[in-house]
PDB file of C-alpha atoms in Angstrom:
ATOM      1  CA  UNK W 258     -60.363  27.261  10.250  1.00 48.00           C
ATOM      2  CA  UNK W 259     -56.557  29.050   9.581  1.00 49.00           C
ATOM      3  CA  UNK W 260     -55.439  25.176  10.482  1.00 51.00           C
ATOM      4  CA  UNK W 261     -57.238  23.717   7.235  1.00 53.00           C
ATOM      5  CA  UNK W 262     -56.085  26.832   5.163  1.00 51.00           C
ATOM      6  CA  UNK W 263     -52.687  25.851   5.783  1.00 50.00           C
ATOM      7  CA  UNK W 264     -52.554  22.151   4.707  1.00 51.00           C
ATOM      8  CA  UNK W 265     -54.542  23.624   2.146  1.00 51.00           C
ATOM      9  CA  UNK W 266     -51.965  26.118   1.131  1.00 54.00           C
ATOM     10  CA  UNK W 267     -49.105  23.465   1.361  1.00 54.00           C
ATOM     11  CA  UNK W 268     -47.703  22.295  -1.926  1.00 57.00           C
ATOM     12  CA  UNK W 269     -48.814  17.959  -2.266  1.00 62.00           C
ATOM     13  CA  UNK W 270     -45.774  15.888  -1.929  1.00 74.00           C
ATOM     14  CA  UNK W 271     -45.429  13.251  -4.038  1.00 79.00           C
ATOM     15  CA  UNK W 272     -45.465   9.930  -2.088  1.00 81.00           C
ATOM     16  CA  UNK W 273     -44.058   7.207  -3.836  1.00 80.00           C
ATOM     17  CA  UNK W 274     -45.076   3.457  -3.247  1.00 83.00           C
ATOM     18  CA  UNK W 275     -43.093   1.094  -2.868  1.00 80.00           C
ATOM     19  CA  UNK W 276     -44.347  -2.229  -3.126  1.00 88.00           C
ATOM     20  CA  UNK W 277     -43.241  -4.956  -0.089  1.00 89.00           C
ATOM     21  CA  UNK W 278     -42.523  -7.323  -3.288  1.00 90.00           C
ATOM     22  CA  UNK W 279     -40.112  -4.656  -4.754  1.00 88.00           C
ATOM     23  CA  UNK W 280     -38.592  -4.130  -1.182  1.00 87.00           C
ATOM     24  CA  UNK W 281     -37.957  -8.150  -0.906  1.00 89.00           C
ATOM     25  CA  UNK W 282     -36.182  -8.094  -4.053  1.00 90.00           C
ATOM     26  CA  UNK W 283     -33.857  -4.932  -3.175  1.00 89.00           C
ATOM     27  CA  UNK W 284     -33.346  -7.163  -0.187  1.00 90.00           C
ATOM     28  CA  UNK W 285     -32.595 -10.594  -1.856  1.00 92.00           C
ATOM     29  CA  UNK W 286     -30.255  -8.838  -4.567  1.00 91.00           C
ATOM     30  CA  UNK W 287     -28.291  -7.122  -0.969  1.00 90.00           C
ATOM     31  CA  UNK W 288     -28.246 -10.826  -0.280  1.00 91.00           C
ATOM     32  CA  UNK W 289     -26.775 -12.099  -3.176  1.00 92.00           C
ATOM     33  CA  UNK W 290     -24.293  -9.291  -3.064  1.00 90.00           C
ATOM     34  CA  UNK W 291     -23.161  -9.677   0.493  1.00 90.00           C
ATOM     35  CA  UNK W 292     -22.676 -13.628  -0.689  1.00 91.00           C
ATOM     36  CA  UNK W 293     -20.413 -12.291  -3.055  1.00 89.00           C
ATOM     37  CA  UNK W 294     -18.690  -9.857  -0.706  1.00 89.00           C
ATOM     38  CA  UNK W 295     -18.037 -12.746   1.760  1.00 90.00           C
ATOM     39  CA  UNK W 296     -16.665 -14.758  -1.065  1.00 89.00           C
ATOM     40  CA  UNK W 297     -13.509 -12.334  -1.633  1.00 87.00           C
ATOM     41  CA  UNK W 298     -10.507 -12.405  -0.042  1.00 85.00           C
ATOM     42  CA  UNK W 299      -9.307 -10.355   2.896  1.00 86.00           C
ATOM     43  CA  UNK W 300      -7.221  -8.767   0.920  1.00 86.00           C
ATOM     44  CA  UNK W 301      -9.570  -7.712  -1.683  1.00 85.00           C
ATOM     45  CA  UNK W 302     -12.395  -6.885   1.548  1.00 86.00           C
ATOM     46  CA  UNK W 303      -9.473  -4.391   2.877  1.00 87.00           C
ATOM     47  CA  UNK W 304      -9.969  -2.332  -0.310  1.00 85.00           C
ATOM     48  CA  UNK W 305     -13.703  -1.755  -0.083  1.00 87.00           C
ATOM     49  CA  UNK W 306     -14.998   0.887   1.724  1.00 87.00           C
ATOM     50  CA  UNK W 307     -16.701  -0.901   4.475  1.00 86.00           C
ATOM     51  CA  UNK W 308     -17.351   0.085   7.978  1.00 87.00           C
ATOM     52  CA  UNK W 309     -15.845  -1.683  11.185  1.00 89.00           C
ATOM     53  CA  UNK W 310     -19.418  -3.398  11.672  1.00 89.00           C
ATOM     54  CA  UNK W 311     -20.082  -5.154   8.156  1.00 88.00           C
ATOM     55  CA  UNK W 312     -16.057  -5.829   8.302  1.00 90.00           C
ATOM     56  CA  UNK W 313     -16.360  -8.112  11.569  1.00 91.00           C
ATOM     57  CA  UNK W 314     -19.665  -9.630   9.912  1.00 90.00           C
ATOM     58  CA  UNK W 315     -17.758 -10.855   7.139  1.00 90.00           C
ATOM     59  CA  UNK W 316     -15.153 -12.208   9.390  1.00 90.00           C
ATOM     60  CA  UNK W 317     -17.487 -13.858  10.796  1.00 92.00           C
ATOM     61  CA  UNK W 318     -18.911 -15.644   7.647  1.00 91.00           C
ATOM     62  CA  UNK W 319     -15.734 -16.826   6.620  1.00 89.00           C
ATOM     63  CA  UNK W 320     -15.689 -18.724  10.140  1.00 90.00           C
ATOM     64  CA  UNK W 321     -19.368 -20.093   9.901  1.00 90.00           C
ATOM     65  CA  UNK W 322     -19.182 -21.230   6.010  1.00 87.00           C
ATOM     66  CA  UNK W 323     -20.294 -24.372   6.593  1.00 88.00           C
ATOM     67  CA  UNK W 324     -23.075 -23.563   9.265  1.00 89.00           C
ATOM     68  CA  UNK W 325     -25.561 -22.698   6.713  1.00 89.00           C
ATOM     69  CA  UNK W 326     -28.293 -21.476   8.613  1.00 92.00           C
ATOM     70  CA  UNK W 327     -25.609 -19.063  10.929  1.00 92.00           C
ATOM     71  CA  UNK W 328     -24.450 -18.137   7.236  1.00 91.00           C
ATOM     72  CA  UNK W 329     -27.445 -17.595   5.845  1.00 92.00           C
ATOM     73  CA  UNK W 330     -28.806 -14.854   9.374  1.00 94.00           C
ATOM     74  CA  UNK W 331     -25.159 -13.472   8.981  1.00 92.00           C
ATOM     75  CA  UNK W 332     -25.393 -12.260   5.167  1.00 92.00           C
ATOM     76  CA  UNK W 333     -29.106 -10.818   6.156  1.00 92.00           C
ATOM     77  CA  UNK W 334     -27.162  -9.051   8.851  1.00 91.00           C
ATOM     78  CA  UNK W 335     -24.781  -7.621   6.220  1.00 90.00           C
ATOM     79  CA  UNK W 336     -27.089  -6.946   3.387  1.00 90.00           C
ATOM     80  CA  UNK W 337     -28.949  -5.153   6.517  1.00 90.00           C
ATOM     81  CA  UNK W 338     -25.819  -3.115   7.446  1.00 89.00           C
ATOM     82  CA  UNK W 339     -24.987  -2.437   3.609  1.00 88.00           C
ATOM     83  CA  UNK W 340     -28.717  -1.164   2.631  1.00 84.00           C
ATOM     84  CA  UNK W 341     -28.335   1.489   5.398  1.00 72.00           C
ATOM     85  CA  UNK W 342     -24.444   2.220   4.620  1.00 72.00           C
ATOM     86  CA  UNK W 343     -22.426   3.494   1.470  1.00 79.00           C
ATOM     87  CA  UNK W 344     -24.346   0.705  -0.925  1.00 82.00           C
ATOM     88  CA  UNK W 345     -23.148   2.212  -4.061  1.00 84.00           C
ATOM     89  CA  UNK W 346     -20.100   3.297  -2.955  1.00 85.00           C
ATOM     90  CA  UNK W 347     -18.938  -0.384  -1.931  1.00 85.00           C
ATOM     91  CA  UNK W 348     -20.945  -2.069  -5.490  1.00 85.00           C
ATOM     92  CA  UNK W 349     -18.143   0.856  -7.200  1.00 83.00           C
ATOM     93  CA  UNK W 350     -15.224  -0.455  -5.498  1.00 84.00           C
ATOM     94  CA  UNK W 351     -16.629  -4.308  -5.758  1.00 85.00           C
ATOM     95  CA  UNK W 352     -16.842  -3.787  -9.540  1.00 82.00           C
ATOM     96  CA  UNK W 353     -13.500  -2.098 -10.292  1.00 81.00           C
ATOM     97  CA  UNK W 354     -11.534  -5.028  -8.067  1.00 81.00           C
ATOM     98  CA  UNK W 355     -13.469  -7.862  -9.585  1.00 79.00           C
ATOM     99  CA  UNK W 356     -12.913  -6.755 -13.391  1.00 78.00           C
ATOM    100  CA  UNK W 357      -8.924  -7.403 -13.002  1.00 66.00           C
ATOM    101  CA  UNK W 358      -9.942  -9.109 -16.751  1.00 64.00           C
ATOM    102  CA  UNK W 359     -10.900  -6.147 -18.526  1.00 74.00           C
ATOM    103  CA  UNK W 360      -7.963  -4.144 -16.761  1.00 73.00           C
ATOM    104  CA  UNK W 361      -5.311  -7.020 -18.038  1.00 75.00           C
ATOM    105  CA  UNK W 362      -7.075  -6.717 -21.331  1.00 79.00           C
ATOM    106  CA  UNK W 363      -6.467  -2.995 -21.958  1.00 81.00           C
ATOM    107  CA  UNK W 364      -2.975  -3.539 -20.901  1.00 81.00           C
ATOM    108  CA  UNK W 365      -2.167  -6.136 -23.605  1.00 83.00           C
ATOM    109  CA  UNK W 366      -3.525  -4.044 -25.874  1.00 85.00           C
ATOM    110  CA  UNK W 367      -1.883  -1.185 -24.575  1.00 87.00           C
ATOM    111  CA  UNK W 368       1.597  -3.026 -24.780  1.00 85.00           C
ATOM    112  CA  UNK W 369       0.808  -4.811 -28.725  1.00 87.00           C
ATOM    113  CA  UNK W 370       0.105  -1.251 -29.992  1.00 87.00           C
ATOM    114  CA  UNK W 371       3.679   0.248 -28.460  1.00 84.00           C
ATOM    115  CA  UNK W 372       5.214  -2.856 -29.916  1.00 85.00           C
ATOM    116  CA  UNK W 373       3.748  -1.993 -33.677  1.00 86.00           C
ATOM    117  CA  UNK W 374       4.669   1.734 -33.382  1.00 85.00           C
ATOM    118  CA  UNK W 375       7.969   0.730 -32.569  1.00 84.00           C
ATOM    119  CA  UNK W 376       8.441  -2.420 -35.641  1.00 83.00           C
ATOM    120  CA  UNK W 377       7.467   0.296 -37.894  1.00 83.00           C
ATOM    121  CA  UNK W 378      10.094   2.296 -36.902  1.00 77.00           C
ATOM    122  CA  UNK W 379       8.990   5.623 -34.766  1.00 72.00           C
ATOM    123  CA  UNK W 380      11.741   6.629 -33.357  1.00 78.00           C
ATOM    124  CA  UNK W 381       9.788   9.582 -31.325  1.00 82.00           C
ATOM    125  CA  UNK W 382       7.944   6.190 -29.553  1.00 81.00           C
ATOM    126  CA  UNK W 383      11.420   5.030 -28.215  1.00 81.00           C
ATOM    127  CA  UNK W 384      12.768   8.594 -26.831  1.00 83.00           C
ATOM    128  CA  UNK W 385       8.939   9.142 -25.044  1.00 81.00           C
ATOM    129  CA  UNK W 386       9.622   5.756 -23.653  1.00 80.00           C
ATOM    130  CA  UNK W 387      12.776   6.512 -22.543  1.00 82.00           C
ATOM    131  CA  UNK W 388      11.907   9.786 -21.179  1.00 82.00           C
ATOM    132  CA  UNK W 389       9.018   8.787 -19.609  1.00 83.00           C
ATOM    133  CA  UNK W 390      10.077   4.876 -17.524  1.00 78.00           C
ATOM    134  CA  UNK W 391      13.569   4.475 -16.142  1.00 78.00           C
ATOM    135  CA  UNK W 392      13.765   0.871 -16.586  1.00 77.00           C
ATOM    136  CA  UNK W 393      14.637   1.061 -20.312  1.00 79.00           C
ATOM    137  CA  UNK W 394      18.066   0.580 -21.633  1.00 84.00           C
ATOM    138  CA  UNK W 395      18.319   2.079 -24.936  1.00 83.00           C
ATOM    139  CA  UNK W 396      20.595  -0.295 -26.773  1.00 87.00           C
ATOM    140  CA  UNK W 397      18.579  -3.342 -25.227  1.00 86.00           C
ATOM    141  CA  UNK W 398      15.611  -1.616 -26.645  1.00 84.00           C
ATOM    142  CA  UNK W 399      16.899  -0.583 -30.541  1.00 86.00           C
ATOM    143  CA  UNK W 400      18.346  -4.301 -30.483  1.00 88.00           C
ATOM    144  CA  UNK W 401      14.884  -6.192 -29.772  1.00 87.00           C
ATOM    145  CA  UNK W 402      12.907  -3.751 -32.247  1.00 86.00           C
ATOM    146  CA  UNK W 403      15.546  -4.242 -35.110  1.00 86.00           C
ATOM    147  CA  UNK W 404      15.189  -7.978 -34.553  1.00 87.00           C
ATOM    148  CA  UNK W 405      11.555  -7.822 -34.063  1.00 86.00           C
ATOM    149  CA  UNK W 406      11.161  -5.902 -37.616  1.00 85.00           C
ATOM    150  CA  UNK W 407      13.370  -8.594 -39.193  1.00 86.00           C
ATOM    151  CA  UNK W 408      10.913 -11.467 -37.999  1.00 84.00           C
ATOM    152  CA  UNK W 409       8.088  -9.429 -39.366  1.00 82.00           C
ATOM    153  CA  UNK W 410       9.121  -8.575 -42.776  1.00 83.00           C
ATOM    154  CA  UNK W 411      10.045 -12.367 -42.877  1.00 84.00           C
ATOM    155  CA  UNK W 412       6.803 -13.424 -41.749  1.00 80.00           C
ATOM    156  CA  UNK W 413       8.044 -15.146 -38.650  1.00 77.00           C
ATOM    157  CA  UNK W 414       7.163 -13.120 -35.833  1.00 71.00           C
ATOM    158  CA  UNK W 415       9.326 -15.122 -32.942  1.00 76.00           C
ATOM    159  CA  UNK W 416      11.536 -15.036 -30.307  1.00 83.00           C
ATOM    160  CA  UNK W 417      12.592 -11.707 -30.498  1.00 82.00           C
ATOM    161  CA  UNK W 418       8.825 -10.307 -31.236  1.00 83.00           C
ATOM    162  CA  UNK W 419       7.753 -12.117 -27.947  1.00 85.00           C
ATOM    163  CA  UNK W 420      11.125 -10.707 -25.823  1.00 87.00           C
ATOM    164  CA  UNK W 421      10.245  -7.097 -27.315  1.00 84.00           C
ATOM    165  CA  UNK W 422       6.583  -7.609 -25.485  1.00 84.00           C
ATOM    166  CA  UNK W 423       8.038  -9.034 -22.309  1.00 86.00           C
ATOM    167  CA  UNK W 424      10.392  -6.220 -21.970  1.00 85.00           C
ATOM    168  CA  UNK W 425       7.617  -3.893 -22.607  1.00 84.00           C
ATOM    169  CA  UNK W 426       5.836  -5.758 -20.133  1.00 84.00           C
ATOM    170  CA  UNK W 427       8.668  -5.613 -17.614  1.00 84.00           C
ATOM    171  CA  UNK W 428       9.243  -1.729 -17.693  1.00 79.00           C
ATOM    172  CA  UNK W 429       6.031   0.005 -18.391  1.00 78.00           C
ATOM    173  CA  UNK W 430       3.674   0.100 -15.586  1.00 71.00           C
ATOM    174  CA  UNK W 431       0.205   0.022 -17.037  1.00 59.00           C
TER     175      UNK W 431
END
């Protein structure tokens, strides 16, 4: 009788059911990720934190591309290996290395709004830059953004607009 008091006495659990339809998809989308993971360069593999198992998988895909059944066990092996590993972790690292776009993006932007600051004459833009990169030469620099500001107020942004932004380019690491 203590025996059914206990269970009894035991707070319920909440079980939760997962459907073998919802575990196939988890699976397929694994799939489709490892697909993409095997697409990627070694390079770009080296910076993902992968274990020693999924990293000789991979390997091996890139040698068995065009044996599409081998291929096809080999990226269930990895999406295998991934579901029990660091999934998250590795979709993270996936995500930041594949969106070089929106990274080149913010530094355009980033360079084009230094370039405006210093056409409209800030001269606290030019000593932070100085202070803060070695690469700049300070005559170099005053001599692009005076020419710069001449194209501008003549409506011609140019050569000299487009030299200030490669020099920017050049000597601030974004």
């Amino acid at each position: 009788m203590s025996k059914h008091k206990d269970i009894d006495e035991q707070p319920d659990e909440e079980i939760i059911y997962v459907s073998k339809s919802e575990l196939k998809r988890d699976m397929r989308e694994l799939q489709e990720f490892s697909i993409k993971l095997a697409k990627l360069s070694v390079k770009q593999r080296n910076m993902l934190p992968l274990n020693e198992e999924i990293m000789e998988a991979l390997a091996l895909a890139d040698r068995i591309r065009n044996k599409h059944d081998a291929f096809h066990r080999n990226i269930q092996f990895i999406a295998k290996q991934l579901h029990g590993d660091n999934e998250e972790e590795v979709k993270l690292a996936y995500d930041k290395i594949t969106n070089k776009h929106s990274q080149e993006l913010l530094r355009v932007t980033k360079l084009e709004e230094i370039r405006e600051q210093l056409i409209t004459g800030d001269n606290e833009v030019i000593e932070n830059l100085i202070a803060e990169h070695d690469g700049f030469e300070r005559q170099r620099l005053r001599q692009l953004i005076r020419q710069a500001a001449k194209e501008v107020k003549s409506g011609k942004p140019g050569k000299s607009f487009k030299e200030l932004y490669k020099y920017l380019s050049e000597n601030i690491p974004v």
